mmCIF file of C-alpha atoms in Angstrom:
data_model
loop_
_atom_site.group_PDB
_atom_site.id
_atom_site.type_symbol
_atom_site.label_atom_id
_atom_site.label_comp_id
_atom_site.label_asym_id
_atom_site.label_seq_id
_atom_site.Cartn_x
_atom_site.Cartn_y
_atom_site.Cartn_z
ATOM 1 C CA MET S 190 21.053 -26.901 -8.637
ATOM 2 C CA THR S 191 21.652 -27.842 -5.022
ATOM 3 C CA SER S 192 19.156 -30.290 -3.810
ATOM 4 C CA HIS S 193 17.314 -29.480 -0.503
ATOM 5 C CA THR S 194 15.481 -31.412 2.150
ATOM 6 C CA VAL S 195 12.444 -29.292 2.908
ATOM 7 C CA VAL S 196 10.135 -29.763 5.895
ATOM 8 C CA ILE S 197 6.683 -28.372 5.389
ATOM 9 C CA ALA S 198 5.151 -27.728 8.788
ATOM 10 C CA PRO S 199 2.270 -25.281 8.866
ATOM 11 C CA ASP S 200 -0.741 -24.838 11.014
ATOM 12 C CA SER S 201 -4.229 -24.765 9.449
ATOM 13 C CA PHE S 202 -5.521 -21.565 7.800
ATOM 14 C CA LYS S 203 -8.634 -21.412 10.020
ATOM 15 C CA GLY S 204 -11.855 -21.551 8.000
ATOM 16 C CA THR S 205 -10.211 -21.989 4.578
ATOM 17 C CA ALA S 206 -7.731 -24.933 4.681
ATOM 18 C CA THR S 207 -6.796 -27.661 7.093
ATOM 19 C CA ALA S 208 -3.014 -28.060 8.004
ATOM 20 C CA ILE S 209 -2.954 -31.113 5.741
ATOM 21 C CA GLU S 210 -4.401 -29.183 2.826
ATOM 22 C CA VAL S 211 -1.973 -26.331 3.415
ATOM 23 C CA THR S 212 0.954 -28.781 3.552
ATOM 24 C CA ASP S 213 -0.071 -30.565 0.345
ATOM 25 C CA ALA S 214 -0.645 -27.352 -1.602
ATOM 26 C CA LEU S 215 2.663 -25.817 -0.541
ATOM 27 C CA ALA S 216 4.382 -29.135 -1.556
ATOM 28 C CA GLU S 217 2.754 -29.101 -4.936
ATOM 29 C CA GLY S 218 3.844 -25.513 -5.552
ATOM 30 C CA TRP S 219 7.380 -26.221 -4.459
ATOM 31 C CA ALA S 220 7.718 -29.463 -6.503
ATOM 32 C CA SER S 221 6.531 -27.646 -9.588
ATOM 33 C CA VAL S 222 9.748 -25.448 -9.486
ATOM 34 C CA ARG S 223 12.140 -27.843 -7.737
ATOM 35 C CA PRO S 224 11.042 -31.420 -8.434
ATOM 36 C CA GLY S 225 14.423 -32.865 -7.226
ATOM 37 C CA ASP S 226 14.071 -31.741 -3.611
ATOM 38 C CA VAL S 227 13.070 -34.092 -0.815
ATOM 39 C CA LEU S 228 9.773 -32.896 0.768
ATOM 40 C CA VAL S 229 8.863 -33.877 4.271
ATOM 41 C CA ARG S 230 5.273 -33.259 5.069
ATOM 42 C CA MET S 231 4.535 -32.491 8.747
ATOM 43 C CA PRO S 232 1.276 -30.552 9.323
ATOM 44 C CA LEU S 233 1.274 -29.144 12.854
ATOM 45 C CA ALA S 234 -1.209 -27.620 15.317
ATOM 46 C CA ASP S 235 -1.138 -25.494 18.453
ATOM 47 C CA GLY S 236 -4.073 -27.068 20.242
ATOM 48 C CA GLY S 237 -6.792 -25.699 17.826
ATOM 49 C CA GLU S 238 -8.441 -27.072 14.813
ATOM 50 C CA GLY S 239 -6.361 -29.800 13.125
ATOM 51 C CA THR S 240 -4.600 -31.129 16.209
ATOM 52 C CA LEU S 241 -6.124 -34.613 15.836
ATOM 53 C CA ASP S 242 -4.988 -34.561 12.192
ATOM 54 C CA ALA S 243 -1.432 -33.632 13.264
ATOM 55 C CA PHE S 244 -1.168 -36.367 15.746
ATOM 56 C CA GLU S 245 -2.767 -39.048 13.462
ATOM 57 C CA ILE S 246 -0.440 -38.355 10.673
ATOM 58 C CA ALA S 247 2.707 -38.235 12.763
ATOM 59 C CA VAL S 248 2.106 -41.109 15.089
ATOM 60 C CA PRO S 249 1.943 -44.501 13.353
ATOM 61 C CA GLY S 250 -0.695 -46.789 14.821
ATOM 62 C CA SER S 251 -3.019 -43.984 15.950
ATOM 63 C CA GLU S 252 -6.670 -44.884 15.865
ATOM 64 C CA ARG S 253 -9.724 -42.540 15.413
ATOM 65 C CA VAL S 254 -12.590 -43.565 17.747
ATOM 66 C CA PRO S 255 -15.973 -42.096 16.642
ATOM 67 C CA VAL S 256 -18.247 -40.538 19.176
ATOM 68 C CA THR S 257 -21.629 -38.684 19.012
ATOM 69 C CA VAL S 258 -21.733 -35.736 21.378
ATOM 70 C CA LEU S 259 -23.938 -32.722 22.089
ATOM 71 C CA GLY S 260 -22.805 -29.873 19.991
ATOM 72 C CA PRO S 261 -22.472 -26.233 21.241
ATOM 73 C CA ASP S 262 -26.000 -25.469 20.139
ATOM 74 C CA ASP S 263 -27.482 -28.818 21.424
ATOM 75 C CA ARG S 264 -27.590 -30.487 18.051
ATOM 76 C CA PRO S 265 -25.748 -33.859 17.907
ATOM 77 C CA VAL S 266 -22.332 -33.716 16.432
ATOM 78 C CA GLN S 267 -20.484 -36.756 14.839
ATOM 79 C CA ALA S 268 -16.887 -36.325 16.220
ATOM 80 C CA SER S 269 -14.040 -38.509 17.203
ATOM 81 C CA TRP S 270 -11.079 -38.806 19.631
ATOM 82 C CA LEU S 271 -7.782 -40.255 18.824
ATOM 83 C CA ARG S 272 -6.213 -43.226 20.629
ATOM 84 C CA LEU S 273 -2.371 -43.118 20.523
ATOM 85 C CA PRO S 274 -0.337 -46.376 20.632
ATOM 86 C CA ASP S 275 0.819 -45.701 24.210
ATOM 87 C CA ASN S 276 -2.895 -45.707 25.208
ATOM 88 C CA SER S 277 -3.250 -42.060 25.587
ATOM 89 C CA ALA S 278 -6.034 -40.031 23.975
ATOM 90 C CA VAL S 279 -6.237 -36.711 22.069
ATOM 91 C CA VAL S 280 -9.562 -34.876 22.352
ATOM 92 C CA GLU S 281 -10.136 -31.814 20.250
ATOM 93 C CA LEU S 282 -12.549 -29.065 21.492
ATOM 94 C CA ALA S 283 -12.852 -27.647 17.959
ATOM 95 C CA GLU S 284 -14.288 -30.824 16.767
ATOM 96 C CA THR S 285 -16.952 -31.299 19.508
ATOM 97 C CA SER S 286 -17.724 -27.781 20.699
ATOM 98 C CA GLY S 287 -16.056 -25.458 18.270
ATOM 99 C CA ILE S 288 -17.090 -22.210 16.678
ATOM 100 C CA THR S 289 -17.184 -23.530 13.195
ATOM 101 C CA LEU S 290 -20.087 -25.832 14.286
ATOM 102 C CA LEU S 291 -22.320 -22.695 14.900
ATOM 103 C CA ASP S 292 -24.326 -20.587 12.528
ATOM 104 C CA PRO S 293 -25.389 -18.212 13.911
ATOM 105 C CA LEU S 294 -22.977 -17.562 16.890
ATOM 106 C CA LEU S 295 -24.538 -17.977 20.361
ATOM 107 C CA PRO S 296 -22.304 -15.894 22.747
ATOM 108 C CA PHE S 297 -24.470 -16.724 25.881
ATOM 109 C CA ASP S 298 -25.761 -20.186 25.092
ATOM 110 C CA ALA S 299 -22.961 -22.079 23.357
ATOM 111 C CA HIS S 300 -21.393 -24.630 25.697
ATOM 112 C CA THR S 301 -18.632 -27.237 26.120
ATOM 113 C CA ILE S 302 -20.806 -30.206 27.072
ATOM 114 C CA GLY S 303 -19.812 -32.166 23.948
ATOM 115 C CA PHE S 304 -16.144 -31.766 24.709
ATOM 116 C CA GLY S 305 -16.636 -33.194 28.125
ATOM 117 C CA GLU S 306 -18.623 -36.038 26.634
ATOM 118 C CA ALA S 307 -15.744 -36.923 24.280
ATOM 119 C CA ILE S 308 -13.378 -36.822 27.237
ATOM 120 C CA ALA S 309 -15.610 -39.138 29.172
ATOM 121 C CA ALA S 310 -15.708 -41.564 26.263
ATOM 122 C CA ALA S 311 -12.016 -41.684 26.201
ATOM 123 C CA LEU S 312 -11.927 -42.300 29.941
ATOM 124 C CA ASP S 313 -14.499 -45.001 29.587
ATOM 125 C CA ALA S 314 -12.169 -46.751 27.027
ATOM 126 C CA GLY S 315 -9.573 -46.963 29.701
ATOM 127 C CA VAL S 316 -6.931 -44.541 28.357
ATOM 128 C CA GLU S 317 -3.926 -43.726 30.513
ATOM 129 C CA ARG S 318 -3.619 -40.077 29.771
ATOM 130 C CA VAL S 319 -5.506 -37.396 27.839
ATOM 131 C CA TYR S 320 -4.310 -34.540 25.714
ATOM 132 C CA LEU S 321 -6.900 -31.873 25.519
ATOM 133 C CA ALA S 322 -6.742 -29.500 22.601
ATOM 134 C CA ILE S 323 -8.887 -26.568 23.406
ATOM 135 C CA GLY S 324 -8.494 -23.951 20.609
ATOM 136 C CA GLY S 325 -11.335 -22.829 18.342
ATOM 137 C CA SER S 326 -14.023 -22.699 21.049
ATOM 138 C CA SER S 327 -17.509 -21.288 20.541
ATOM 139 C CA SER S 328 -18.434 -20.505 24.106
ATOM 140 C CA THR S 329 -17.573 -18.621 27.324
ATOM 141 C CA ASP S 330 -18.798 -21.102 29.928
ATOM 142 C CA GLY S 331 -15.572 -21.473 31.816
ATOM 143 C CA GLY S 332 -15.496 -25.145 31.019
ATOM 144 C CA ALA S 333 -18.583 -25.731 33.134
ATOM 145 C CA GLY S 334 -20.280 -27.683 30.264
ATOM 146 C CA ALA S 335 -17.251 -30.033 30.076
ATOM 147 C CA LEU S 336 -17.024 -30.532 33.812
ATOM 148 C CA THR S 337 -20.803 -31.188 33.903
ATOM 149 C CA ALA S 338 -20.329 -34.021 31.399
ATOM 150 C CA LEU S 339 -17.571 -35.322 33.669
ATOM 151 C CA GLY S 340 -19.848 -35.424 36.740
ATOM 152 C CA ALA S 341 -19.711 -31.994 38.253
ATOM 153 C CA ARG S 342 -22.922 -30.037 39.220
ATOM 154 C CA PHE S 343 -23.373 -26.264 38.898
ATOM 155 C CA LEU S 344 -26.349 -25.031 40.915
ATOM 156 C CA ASP S 345 -28.320 -21.917 41.456
ATOM 157 C CA GLY S 346 -29.556 -20.676 44.810
ATOM 158 C CA ASP S 347 -32.446 -23.219 44.789
ATOM 159 C CA GLY S 348 -30.064 -26.203 44.135
ATOM 160 C CA ILE S 349 -31.295 -26.405 40.482
ATOM 161 C CA PRO S 350 -28.688 -27.045 37.769
ATOM 162 C CA ILE S 351 -27.967 -23.789 35.906
ATOM 163 C CA ALA S 352 -28.471 -23.379 32.236
ATOM 164 C CA PRO S 353 -25.636 -24.405 29.871
ATOM 165 C CA GLY S 354 -23.348 -21.807 28.550
ATOM 166 C CA GLY S 355 -22.233 -18.400 29.856
ATOM 167 C CA ARG S 356 -25.830 -17.446 30.488
ATOM 168 C CA GLY S 357 -26.151 -19.907 33.253
ATOM 169 C CA LEU S 358 -23.112 -18.649 35.162
ATOM 170 C CA ALA S 359 -25.059 -15.478 35.974
ATOM 171 C CA SER S 360 -27.224 -17.597 38.452
ATOM 172 C CA LEU S 361 -24.380 -19.836 39.728
ATOM 173 C CA GLU S 362 -24.359 -20.138 43.559
ATOM 174 C CA ALA S 363 -22.786 -23.545 44.364
ATOM 175 C CA VAL S 364 -20.661 -26.219 42.797
ATOM 176 C CA ASP S 365 -20.784 -29.887 43.685
ATOM 177 C CA LEU S 366 -17.575 -31.756 42.613
ATOM 178 C CA SER S 367 -18.341 -35.010 44.562
ATOM 179 C CA GLY S 368 -19.290 -36.840 41.395
ATOM 180 C CA LEU S 369 -16.566 -35.438 39.180
ATOM 181 C CA ARG S 370 -14.545 -38.153 37.449
ATOM 182 C CA THR S 371 -10.909 -38.624 38.577
ATOM 183 C CA LEU S 372 -8.030 -37.922 36.232
ATOM 184 C CA PRO S 373 -6.660 -40.916 34.228
ATOM 185 C CA PRO S 374 -3.427 -42.449 35.787
ATOM 186 C CA GLY S 375 -1.181 -40.330 33.549
ATOM 187 C CA GLY S 376 -3.062 -37.163 34.077
ATOM 188 C CA ALA S 377 -4.567 -34.658 31.621
ATOM 189 C CA VAL S 378 -2.554 -32.126 29.565
ATOM 190 C CA VAL S 379 -4.201 -29.105 28.080
ATOM 191 C CA LEU S 380 -2.791 -27.947 24.745
ATOM 192 C CA SER S 381 -3.355 -24.264 24.027
ATOM 193 C CA ASP S 382 -1.725 -21.258 22.310
ATOM 194 C CA VAL S 383 -3.366 -18.726 24.684
ATOM 195 C CA SER S 384 -1.727 -17.240 27.750
ATOM 196 C CA HIS S 385 -4.616 -14.999 29.015
ATOM 197 C CA PRO S 386 -5.945 -15.197 32.477
ATOM 198 C CA LEU S 387 -9.583 -15.960 33.163
ATOM 199 C CA LEU S 388 -10.883 -12.501 34.181
ATOM 200 C CA GLY S 389 -10.584 -8.875 33.370
ATOM 201 C CA SER S 390 -9.569 -6.703 30.428
ATOM 202 C CA SER S 391 -7.194 -9.421 29.221
ATOM 203 C CA GLY S 392 -9.427 -12.365 30.160
ATOM 204 C CA ALA S 393 -11.534 -14.901 28.316
ATOM 205 C CA ALA S 394 -14.714 -12.683 27.787
ATOM 206 C CA ALA S 395 -12.998 -9.427 26.995
ATOM 207 C CA VAL S 396 -10.420 -10.788 24.534
ATOM 208 C CA PHE S 397 -12.306 -13.591 22.848
ATOM 209 C CA GLY S 398 -16.008 -12.851 23.626
ATOM 210 C CA PRO S 399 -16.363 -10.552 20.548
ATOM 211 C CA GLN S 400 -15.105 -13.161 18.244
ATOM 212 C CA LYS S 401 -17.989 -15.367 19.492
ATOM 213 C CA GLY S 402 -20.663 -12.716 18.900
ATOM 214 C CA ALA S 403 -20.555 -10.892 22.215
ATOM 215 C CA THR S 404 -21.083 -7.052 22.352
ATOM 216 C CA ALA S 405 -19.322 -4.883 24.881
ATOM 217 C CA ALA S 406 -22.312 -5.173 27.170
ATOM 218 C CA ASP S 407 -22.434 -8.866 26.658
ATOM 219 C CA VAL S 408 -18.709 -9.106 27.633
ATOM 220 C CA ALA S 409 -19.353 -7.428 30.991
ATOM 221 C CA VAL S 410 -22.022 -10.019 31.833
ATOM 222 C CA LEU S 411 -19.948 -12.961 30.735
ATOM 223 C CA ASP S 412 -16.930 -11.711 32.706
ATOM 224 C CA ALA S 413 -19.182 -11.453 35.839
ATOM 225 C CA GLY S 414 -20.335 -14.931 35.337
ATOM 226 C CA LEU S 415 -16.842 -16.248 35.002
ATOM 227 C CA ALA S 416 -15.930 -14.348 38.256
ATOM 228 C CA ARG S 417 -18.809 -16.244 40.003
ATOM 229 C CA LEU S 418 -17.334 -19.561 38.759
ATOM 230 C CA ALA S 419 -13.819 -18.544 39.794
ATOM 231 C CA ALA S 420 -15.018 -18.009 43.279
ATOM 232 C CA LEU S 421 -16.246 -21.613 43.564
ATOM 233 C CA LEU S 422 -13.700 -23.804 41.745
ATOM 234 C CA PRO S 423 -10.340 -24.824 43.245
ATOM 235 C CA ALA S 424 -8.087 -23.107 40.538
ATOM 236 C CA ASP S 425 -6.258 -19.867 40.151
ATOM 237 C CA ALA S 426 -8.051 -17.629 37.784
ATOM 238 C CA SER S 427 -4.829 -15.602 37.162
ATOM 239 C CA THR S 428 -2.982 -18.636 35.702
ATOM 240 C CA PRO S 429 -1.700 -17.813 32.173
ATOM 241 C CA GLY S 430 -3.898 -19.908 29.938
ATOM 242 C CA ALA S 431 -6.882 -20.042 32.322
ATOM 243 C CA GLY S 432 -8.732 -17.840 29.877
ATOM 244 C CA ALA S 433 -8.233 -20.224 26.930
ATOM 245 C CA ALA S 434 -11.329 -21.410 25.168
ATOM 246 C CA GLY S 435 -13.774 -19.126 26.880
ATOM 247 C CA GLY S 436 -12.324 -20.176 30.274
ATOM 248 C CA THR S 437 -12.269 -23.868 29.570
ATOM 249 C CA GLY S 438 -8.597 -23.787 30.490
ATOM 250 C CA PHE S 439 -9.612 -22.689 34.013
ATOM 251 C CA GLY S 440 -12.282 -25.415 34.371
ATOM 252 C CA LEU S 441 -9.735 -28.069 33.258
ATOM 253 C CA LEU S 442 -7.233 -26.660 35.830
ATOM 254 C CA ALA S 443 -9.863 -27.189 38.447
ATOM 255 C CA TRP S 444 -10.267 -30.828 37.331
ATOM 256 C CA GLY S 445 -6.470 -31.168 37.905
ATOM 257 C CA ALA S 446 -5.121 -30.892 34.427
ATOM 258 C CA THR S 447 -1.896 -29.121 33.583
ATOM 259 C CA LEU S 448 -1.364 -26.508 30.887
ATOM 260 C CA ALA S 449 1.129 -26.717 28.103
ATOM 261 C CA ALA S 450 2.015 -24.701 25.062
ATOM 262 C CA GLY S 451 0.129 -26.411 22.304
ATOM 263 C CA ALA S 452 2.660 -26.047 19.531
ATOM 264 C CA ASP S 453 5.446 -27.274 21.710
ATOM 265 C CA ALA S 454 3.547 -30.271 23.020
ATOM 266 C CA VAL S 455 2.333 -31.340 19.504
ATOM 267 C CA GLY S 456 5.870 -30.757 18.136
ATOM 268 C CA GLU S 457 7.406 -32.919 20.899
ATOM 269 C CA VAL S 458 5.036 -35.855 20.189
ATOM 270 C CA VAL S 459 5.656 -35.747 16.415
ATOM 271 C CA ARG S 460 9.423 -35.169 16.913
ATOM 272 C CA ALA S 461 9.413 -31.902 14.821
ATOM 273 C CA ALA S 462 12.766 -30.855 16.263
ATOM 274 C CA ASP S 463 14.489 -33.873 14.744
ATOM 275 C CA ALA S 464 12.852 -33.328 11.377
ATOM 276 C CA VAL S 465 13.788 -29.608 11.203
ATOM 277 C CA ALA S 466 17.397 -30.313 12.337
ATOM 278 C CA SER S 467 17.791 -32.794 9.362
ATOM 279 C CA ALA S 468 16.502 -30.321 6.813
ATOM 280 C CA SER S 469 18.098 -27.359 4.986
ATOM 281 C CA ILE S 470 14.768 -25.403 4.755
ATOM 282 C CA VAL S 471 11.530 -25.523 6.758
ATOM 283 C CA ILE S 472 8.315 -23.813 5.615
ATOM 284 C CA THR S 473 5.617 -22.883 8.190
ATOM 285 C CA GLY S 474 2.535 -20.830 8.169
ATOM 286 C CA GLU S 475 -0.878 -19.897 9.492
ATOM 287 C CA GLY S 476 -3.860 -17.926 8.453
ATOM 288 C CA ARG S 477 -2.724 -14.624 10.022
ATOM 289 C CA PHE S 478 0.710 -13.736 11.088
ATOM 290 C CA ASP S 479 0.349 -10.891 13.553
ATOM 291 C CA GLY S 480 1.314 -9.601 16.978
ATOM 292 C CA GLN S 481 -0.139 -12.765 18.559
ATOM 293 C CA SER S 482 1.944 -15.134 16.476
ATOM 294 C CA ASP S 483 4.995 -14.950 18.745
ATOM 295 C CA ALA S 484 2.841 -16.135 21.737
ATOM 296 C CA GLY S 485 3.396 -19.825 21.270
ATOM 297 C CA LYS S 486 1.773 -20.298 17.845
ATOM 298 C CA VAL S 487 3.147 -22.748 15.281
ATOM 299 C CA PRO S 488 5.193 -20.270 13.154
ATOM 300 C CA SER S 489 7.139 -18.981 16.222
ATOM 301 C CA TYR S 490 7.649 -22.557 17.380
ATOM 302 C CA VAL S 491 9.045 -23.799 14.107
ATOM 303 C CA ARG S 492 11.151 -20.572 13.701
ATOM 304 C CA SER S 493 12.821 -21.399 17.185
ATOM 305 C CA LEU S 494 13.529 -24.988 15.941
ATOM 306 C CA ALA S 495 15.223 -23.620 12.810
ATOM 307 C CA ALA S 496 17.197 -21.076 14.828
ATOM 308 C CA ALA S 497 18.611 -23.889 17.024
ATOM 309 C CA GLY S 498 20.530 -25.140 13.970
ATOM 310 C CA SER S 499 21.355 -24.156 10.441
ATOM 311 C CA THR S 500 17.874 -24.629 8.968
ATOM 312 C CA ARG S 501 16.461 -21.782 6.940
ATOM 313 C CA ALA S 502 12.903 -20.854 7.920
ATOM 314 C CA MET S 503 10.246 -19.546 5.495
ATOM 315 C CA LEU S 504 6.787 -18.268 6.178
ATOM 316 C CA VAL S 505 3.446 -18.302 4.338
ATOM 317 C CA ALA S 506 0.380 -16.680 5.770
ATOM 318 C CA GLY S 507 -3.014 -15.589 4.581
ATOM 319 C CA ALA S 508 -2.100 -12.108 5.765
ATOM 320 C CA ILE S 509 1.140 -10.768 7.363
ATOM 321 C CA THR S 510 0.586 -7.750 9.704
ATOM 322 C CA ALA S 511 3.733 -8.133 11.883
ATOM 323 C CA GLU S 512 7.366 -8.036 10.811
ATOM 324 C CA PRO S 513 8.290 -11.621 9.928
ATOM 325 C CA LEU S 514 11.568 -11.497 11.863
ATOM 326 C CA GLY S 515 13.671 -14.588 11.722
ATOM 327 C CA PHE S 516 12.281 -15.813 8.406
ATOM 328 C CA GLY S 517 14.537 -15.957 5.345
ATOM 329 C CA ALA S 518 11.520 -15.401 3.032
ATOM 330 C CA ALA S 519 7.861 -14.728 3.716
ATOM 331 C CA VAL S 520 4.800 -14.751 1.349
ATOM 332 C CA SER S 521 1.325 -13.232 2.077
ATOM 333 C CA LEU S 522 -1.553 -14.898 0.164
ATOM 334 C CA THR S 523 -3.495 -11.580 0.407
ATOM 335 C CA GLU S 524 -0.650 -9.814 -1.426
ATOM 336 C CA ILE S 525 -0.141 -12.332 -4.207
ATOM 337 C CA ALA S 526 -3.867 -12.794 -4.696
ATOM 338 C CA GLY S 527 -4.643 -9.071 -4.729
ATOM 339 C CA SER S 528 -7.094 -9.063 -1.921
ATOM 340 C CA THR S 529 -8.264 -10.921 1.217
ATOM 341 C CA GLU S 530 -11.430 -12.010 -0.593
ATOM 342 C CA SER S 531 -9.473 -13.582 -3.489
ATOM 343 C CA ALA S 532 -7.072 -15.234 -1.114
ATOM 344 C CA MET S 533 -9.917 -16.848 0.786
ATOM 345 C CA ALA S 534 -11.965 -17.772 -2.206
ATOM 346 C CA ASP S 535 -9.287 -20.213 -3.492
ATOM 347 C CA THR S 536 -6.780 -20.631 -0.673
ATOM 348 C CA ARG S 537 -5.166 -23.727 -2.044
ATOM 349 C CA LEU S 538 -4.518 -22.164 -5.426
ATOM 350 C CA TRP S 539 -2.679 -19.307 -3.817
ATOM 351 C CA LEU S 540 -0.876 -21.692 -1.415
ATOM 352 C CA ARG S 541 0.524 -23.501 -4.502
ATOM 353 C CA GLU S 542 1.633 -20.286 -5.914
ATOM 354 C CA ALA S 543 3.339 -19.336 -2.583
ATOM 355 C CA GLY S 544 5.153 -22.647 -2.539
ATOM 356 C CA ALA S 545 6.374 -22.002 -6.076
ATOM 357 C CA ARG S 546 7.531 -18.496 -5.190
ATOM 358 C CA LEU S 547 9.494 -19.765 -2.115
ATOM 359 C CA ALA S 548 11.069 -22.514 -4.216
ATOM 360 C CA ALA S 549 12.169 -19.902 -6.728
ATOM 361 C CA VAL S 550 14.286 -18.083 -4.091
ATOM 362 C CA ALA S 551 15.658 -21.293 -2.338
ATOM 363 C CA GLY S 552 18.949 -21.182 -4.130
#
């Protein structure tokens, strides 16, 4: 039997398994069939849930810094940001203002204040640069909450601060940026897998509002609020990625941040290209492989790294609804478990089975 070096580089399976858990389960399944192979564990992220984990594992000397922030429903959240050895920081919106922190969903009132508070804490600690992972958001506030925590003021016609969340944007009349904190010396880089603009039928409210509990009527109101914000902030609402995280991408652009493809940026920091180039097989995955997966998500990024050399790419996903082109083998947990419910009930069990099945066809 030919021995392989296998890089295991998945994203999280949102809501059921972290990227670390996915990586470990696939490795266990693979090793049960091919114990002699060398397994390199490299959990990845595209700017959403698990980005802090991916950086922490891949960058020796990283340090978690705890912080308590205002959650998206005004309850305190025990979160953290990550200090890297080069004195840059990674702040993850999913951990501070994410949708998994809510039950029930609050399409009008959820906000990003806690995300801004975590950014402010990193700035207070004197970091040189901030990486801002903005996937997994719960709100459609255009980043107004985060900017408020950084010193901006969003006012109604009477000069009174508006309510947090998308609800407040309906009464927005003026923005005061005179107290907004300056960027750190090395700037701010927004990590996202979304290329949508802020407004319109492909914008933040229309595309992502329903996932956050918004009805069709709610979407129209939220989009109108974002339009009021766009008219008052110094950023281009049509920029690809401005609509990420309920428009938080737009708010951060107005702060002076730059946008980057999340998977590419994370991969660059963890040197994923070198790892994949030195392997004969790379396994990647995500919760759902669909028509959006080619838009900068982890599987498409890893597949591109494999295609640049002679590494064979394999895919595991909770569900596969698009043709997995470019992958030598693909396994759907829904198919092997018999149903979506079964796959989600014990995701790690089926991930181990998926790893074993891929190992069996490795050759």
